[in-house]
mmCIF file of C-alpha atoms in Angstrom:
data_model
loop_
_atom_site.group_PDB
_atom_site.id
_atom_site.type_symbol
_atom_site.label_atom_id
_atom_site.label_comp_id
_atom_site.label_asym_id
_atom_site.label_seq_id
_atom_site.Cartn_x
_atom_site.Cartn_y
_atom_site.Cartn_z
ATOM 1 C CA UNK A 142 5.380 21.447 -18.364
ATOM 2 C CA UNK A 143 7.621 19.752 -15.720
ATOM 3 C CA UNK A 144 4.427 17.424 -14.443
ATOM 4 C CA UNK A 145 3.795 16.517 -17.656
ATOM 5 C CA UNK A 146 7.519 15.828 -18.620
ATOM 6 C CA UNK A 147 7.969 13.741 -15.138
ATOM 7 C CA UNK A 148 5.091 11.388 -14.330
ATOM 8 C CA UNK A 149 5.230 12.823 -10.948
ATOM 9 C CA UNK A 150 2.843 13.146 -8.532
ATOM 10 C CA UNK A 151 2.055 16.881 -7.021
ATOM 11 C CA UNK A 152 4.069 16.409 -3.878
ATOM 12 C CA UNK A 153 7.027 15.438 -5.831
ATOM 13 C CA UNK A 154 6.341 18.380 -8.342
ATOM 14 C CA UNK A 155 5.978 20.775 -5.845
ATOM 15 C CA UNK A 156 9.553 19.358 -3.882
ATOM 16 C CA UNK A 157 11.820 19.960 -6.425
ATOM 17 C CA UNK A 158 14.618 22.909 -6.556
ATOM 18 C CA UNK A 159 17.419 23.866 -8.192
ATOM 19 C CA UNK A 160 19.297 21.310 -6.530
ATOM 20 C CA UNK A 161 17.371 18.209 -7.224
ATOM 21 C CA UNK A 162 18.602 18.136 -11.084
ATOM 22 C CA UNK A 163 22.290 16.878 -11.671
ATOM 23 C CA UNK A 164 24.170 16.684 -14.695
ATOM 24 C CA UNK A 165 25.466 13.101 -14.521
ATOM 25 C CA UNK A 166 27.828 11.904 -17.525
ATOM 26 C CA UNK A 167 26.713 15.133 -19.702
ATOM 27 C CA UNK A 168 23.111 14.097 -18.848
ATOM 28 C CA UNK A 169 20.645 16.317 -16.834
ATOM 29 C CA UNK A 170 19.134 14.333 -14.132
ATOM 30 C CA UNK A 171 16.622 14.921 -11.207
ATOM 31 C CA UNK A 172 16.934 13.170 -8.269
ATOM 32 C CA UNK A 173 14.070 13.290 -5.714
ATOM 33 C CA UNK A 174 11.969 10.591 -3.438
ATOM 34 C CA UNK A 175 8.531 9.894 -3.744
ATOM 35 C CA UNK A 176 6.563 10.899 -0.889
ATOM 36 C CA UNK A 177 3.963 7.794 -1.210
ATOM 37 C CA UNK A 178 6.196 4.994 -1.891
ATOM 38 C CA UNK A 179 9.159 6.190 -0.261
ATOM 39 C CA UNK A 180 11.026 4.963 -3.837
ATOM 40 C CA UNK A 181 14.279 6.696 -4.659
ATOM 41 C CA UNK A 182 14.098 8.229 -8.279
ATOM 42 C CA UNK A 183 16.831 9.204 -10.742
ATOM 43 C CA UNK A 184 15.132 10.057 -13.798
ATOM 44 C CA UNK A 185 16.388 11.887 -16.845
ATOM 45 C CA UNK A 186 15.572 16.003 -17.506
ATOM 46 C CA UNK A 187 13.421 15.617 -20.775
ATOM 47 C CA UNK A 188 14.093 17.971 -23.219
ATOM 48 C CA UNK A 189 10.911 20.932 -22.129
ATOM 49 C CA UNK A 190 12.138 20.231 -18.184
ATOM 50 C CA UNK A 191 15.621 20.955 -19.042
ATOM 51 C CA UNK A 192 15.009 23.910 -21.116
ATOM 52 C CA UNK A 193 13.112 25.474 -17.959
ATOM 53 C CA UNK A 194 16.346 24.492 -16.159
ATOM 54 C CA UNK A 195 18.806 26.187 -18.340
ATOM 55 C CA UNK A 196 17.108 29.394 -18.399
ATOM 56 C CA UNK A 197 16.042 28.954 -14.462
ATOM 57 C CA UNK A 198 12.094 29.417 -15.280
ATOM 58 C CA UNK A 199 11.928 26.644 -12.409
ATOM 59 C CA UNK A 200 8.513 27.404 -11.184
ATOM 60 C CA UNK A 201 7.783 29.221 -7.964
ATOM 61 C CA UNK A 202 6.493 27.235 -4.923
ATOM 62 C CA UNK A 203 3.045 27.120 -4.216
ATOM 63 C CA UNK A 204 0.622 24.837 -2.164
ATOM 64 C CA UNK A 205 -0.797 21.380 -3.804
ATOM 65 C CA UNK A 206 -3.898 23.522 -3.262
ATOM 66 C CA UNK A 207 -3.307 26.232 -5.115
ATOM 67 C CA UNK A 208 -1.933 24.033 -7.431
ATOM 68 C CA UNK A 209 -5.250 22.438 -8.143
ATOM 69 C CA UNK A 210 -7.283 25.614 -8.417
ATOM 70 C CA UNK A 211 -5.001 26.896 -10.901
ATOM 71 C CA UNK A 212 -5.656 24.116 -13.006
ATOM 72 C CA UNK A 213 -9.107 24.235 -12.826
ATOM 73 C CA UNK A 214 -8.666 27.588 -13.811
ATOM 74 C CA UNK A 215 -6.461 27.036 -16.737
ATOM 75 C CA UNK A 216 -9.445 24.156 -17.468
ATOM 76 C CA UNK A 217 -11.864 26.379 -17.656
ATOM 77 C CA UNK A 218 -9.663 29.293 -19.496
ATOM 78 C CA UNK A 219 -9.353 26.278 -21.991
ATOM 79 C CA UNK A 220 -12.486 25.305 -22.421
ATOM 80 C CA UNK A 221 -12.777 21.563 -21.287
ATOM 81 C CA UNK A 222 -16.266 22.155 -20.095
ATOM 82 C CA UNK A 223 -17.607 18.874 -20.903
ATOM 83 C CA UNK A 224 -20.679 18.463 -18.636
ATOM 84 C CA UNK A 225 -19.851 14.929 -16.951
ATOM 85 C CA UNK A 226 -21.994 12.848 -14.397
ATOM 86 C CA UNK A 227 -19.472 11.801 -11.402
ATOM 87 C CA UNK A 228 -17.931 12.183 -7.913
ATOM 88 C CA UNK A 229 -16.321 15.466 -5.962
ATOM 89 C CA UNK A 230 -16.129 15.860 -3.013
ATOM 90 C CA UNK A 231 -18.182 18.585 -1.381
ATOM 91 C CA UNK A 232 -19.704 19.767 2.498
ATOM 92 C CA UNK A 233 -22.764 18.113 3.286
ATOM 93 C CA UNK A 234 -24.648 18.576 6.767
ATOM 94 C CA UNK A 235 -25.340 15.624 8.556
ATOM 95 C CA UNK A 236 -27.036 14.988 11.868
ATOM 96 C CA UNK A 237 -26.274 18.599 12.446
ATOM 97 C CA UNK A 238 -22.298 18.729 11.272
ATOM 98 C CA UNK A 239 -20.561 19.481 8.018
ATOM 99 C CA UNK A 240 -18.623 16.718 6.938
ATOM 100 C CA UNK A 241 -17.060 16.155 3.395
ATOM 101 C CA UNK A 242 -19.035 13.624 0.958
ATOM 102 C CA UNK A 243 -18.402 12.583 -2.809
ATOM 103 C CA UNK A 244 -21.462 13.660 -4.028
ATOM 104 C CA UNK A 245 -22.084 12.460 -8.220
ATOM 105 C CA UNK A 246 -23.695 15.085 -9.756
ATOM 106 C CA UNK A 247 -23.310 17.134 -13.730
ATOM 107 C CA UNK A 248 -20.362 18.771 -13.134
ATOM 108 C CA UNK A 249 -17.921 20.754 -15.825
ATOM 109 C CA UNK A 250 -14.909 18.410 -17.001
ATOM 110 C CA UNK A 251 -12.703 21.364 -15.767
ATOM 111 C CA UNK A 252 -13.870 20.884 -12.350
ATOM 112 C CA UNK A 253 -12.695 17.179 -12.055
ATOM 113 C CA UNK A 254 -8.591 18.449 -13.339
ATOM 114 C CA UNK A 255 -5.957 17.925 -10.516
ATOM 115 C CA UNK A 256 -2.096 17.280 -10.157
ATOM 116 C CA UNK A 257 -2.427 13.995 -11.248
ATOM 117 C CA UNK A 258 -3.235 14.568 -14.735
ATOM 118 C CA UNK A 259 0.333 15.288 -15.166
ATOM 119 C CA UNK A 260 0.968 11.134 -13.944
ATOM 120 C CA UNK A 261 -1.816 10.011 -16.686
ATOM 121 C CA UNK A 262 -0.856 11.857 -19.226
ATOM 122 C CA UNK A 263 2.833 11.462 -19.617
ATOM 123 C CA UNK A 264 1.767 7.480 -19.103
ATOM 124 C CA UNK A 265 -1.255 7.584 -21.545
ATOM 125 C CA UNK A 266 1.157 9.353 -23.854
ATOM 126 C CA UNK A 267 4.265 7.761 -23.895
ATOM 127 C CA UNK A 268 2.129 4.489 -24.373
ATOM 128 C CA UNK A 269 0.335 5.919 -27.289
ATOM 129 C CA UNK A 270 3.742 6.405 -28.697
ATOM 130 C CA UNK A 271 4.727 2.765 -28.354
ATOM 131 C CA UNK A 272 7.442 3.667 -25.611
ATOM 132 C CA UNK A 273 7.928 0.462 -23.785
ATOM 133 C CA UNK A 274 6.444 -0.207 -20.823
ATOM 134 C CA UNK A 275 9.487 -1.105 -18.943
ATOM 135 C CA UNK A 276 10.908 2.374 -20.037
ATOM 136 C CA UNK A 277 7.730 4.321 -18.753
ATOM 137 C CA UNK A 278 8.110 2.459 -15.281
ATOM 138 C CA UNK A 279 11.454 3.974 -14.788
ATOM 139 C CA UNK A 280 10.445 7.243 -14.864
ATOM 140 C CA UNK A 281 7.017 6.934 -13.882
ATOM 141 C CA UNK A 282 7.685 4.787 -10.421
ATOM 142 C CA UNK A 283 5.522 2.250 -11.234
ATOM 143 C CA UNK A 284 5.953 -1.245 -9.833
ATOM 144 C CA UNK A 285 4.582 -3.369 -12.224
ATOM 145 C CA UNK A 286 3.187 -3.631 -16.228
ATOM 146 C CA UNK A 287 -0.172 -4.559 -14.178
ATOM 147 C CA UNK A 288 0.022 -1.398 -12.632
ATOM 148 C CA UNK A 289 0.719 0.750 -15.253
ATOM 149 C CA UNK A 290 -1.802 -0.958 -17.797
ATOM 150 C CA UNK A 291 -4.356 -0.318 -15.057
ATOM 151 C CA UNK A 292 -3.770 3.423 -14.716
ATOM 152 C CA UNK A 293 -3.484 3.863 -18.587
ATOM 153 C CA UNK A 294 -6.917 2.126 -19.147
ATOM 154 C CA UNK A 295 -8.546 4.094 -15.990
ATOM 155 C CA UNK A 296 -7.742 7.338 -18.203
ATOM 156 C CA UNK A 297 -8.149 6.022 -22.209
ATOM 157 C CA UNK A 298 -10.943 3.988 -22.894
ATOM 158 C CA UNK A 299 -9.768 1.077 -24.925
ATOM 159 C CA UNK A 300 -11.781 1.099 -28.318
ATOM 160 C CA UNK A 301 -9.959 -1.647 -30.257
ATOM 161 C CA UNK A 302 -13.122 -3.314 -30.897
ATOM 162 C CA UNK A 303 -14.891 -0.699 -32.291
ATOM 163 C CA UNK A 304 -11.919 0.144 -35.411
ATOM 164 C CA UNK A 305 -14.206 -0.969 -37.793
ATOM 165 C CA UNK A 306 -16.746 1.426 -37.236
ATOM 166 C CA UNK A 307 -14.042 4.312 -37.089
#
């Protein structure tokens, strides 16, 4: 609910406590700083994140790796078994070692779910709502429109040409 309700990545996610939120002129804010870009964030509590905050159901912390095969889990509990044709990475032996590969293979659509879906889908949704872009940057971190359109289109196919078959 919170990664969804942020557009953070995991390591942010998994950083926040108690006292990263801060009510700021009768508004619930959460103040952390993204580990990749180093960016300072202020961003507002949506309504879900500060429900969990009023009635401290804050999650617990766990690892980004246990994160991850939780949601596969939950992925699979729901269903999203898709077979799709593309990249994980696995062990592979080679020249005698085991050494991590991206291998493409069929593959349930559960398998590929991670943190990130939390970033792309408060993005993907909040532009499918006609939020403006400029809004979405501010909480998402994002440093440009460029950026943003690009990580919207990587996870929505754009079918505006095909409305007249639909």
């Amino acid at each position: 609910i919170i990664g969804v309700n942020t557009a953070q990545r995991g390591s942010e996610l998994l950083s926040l406590t108690k006292q990263s939120f801060v009510n700021e002129n009768g508004s619930l804010m959460i103040n952390f700083v993204q580990e990749k870009t180093g960016k300072i964030m202020k961003i507002p509590a949506l309504k879900r994140v500060k429900q969990l905050y009023e009635t401290e159901e804050l999650p617990y912390k766990i690892s980004m790796q246990n994160l991850n095969i939780y949601l596969k889990e939950l992925g699979e509990l729901a269903k999203i078994d898709t077979i799709i044709n593309w990249k994980l990475k696995e062990p592979v032996i080679v020249d005698g070692k085991q050494v991590m590969r991206h291998i493409k293979k069929p593959r349930p659509k559960y398998e590929y779910i991670a943190s990130h879906i939390f970033r792309r889908t408060f993005c993907t949704y909040y532009y499918e709502m006609q939020v403006d872009l400029k809004e979405i940057m501010k909480i998402s971190g994002h440093s440009s429109v460029e950026m943003l359109m690009k990580y919207i289109k990587q996870s929505r196919p754009d079918f505006k040409n095909w409305e007249q078959y639909m």
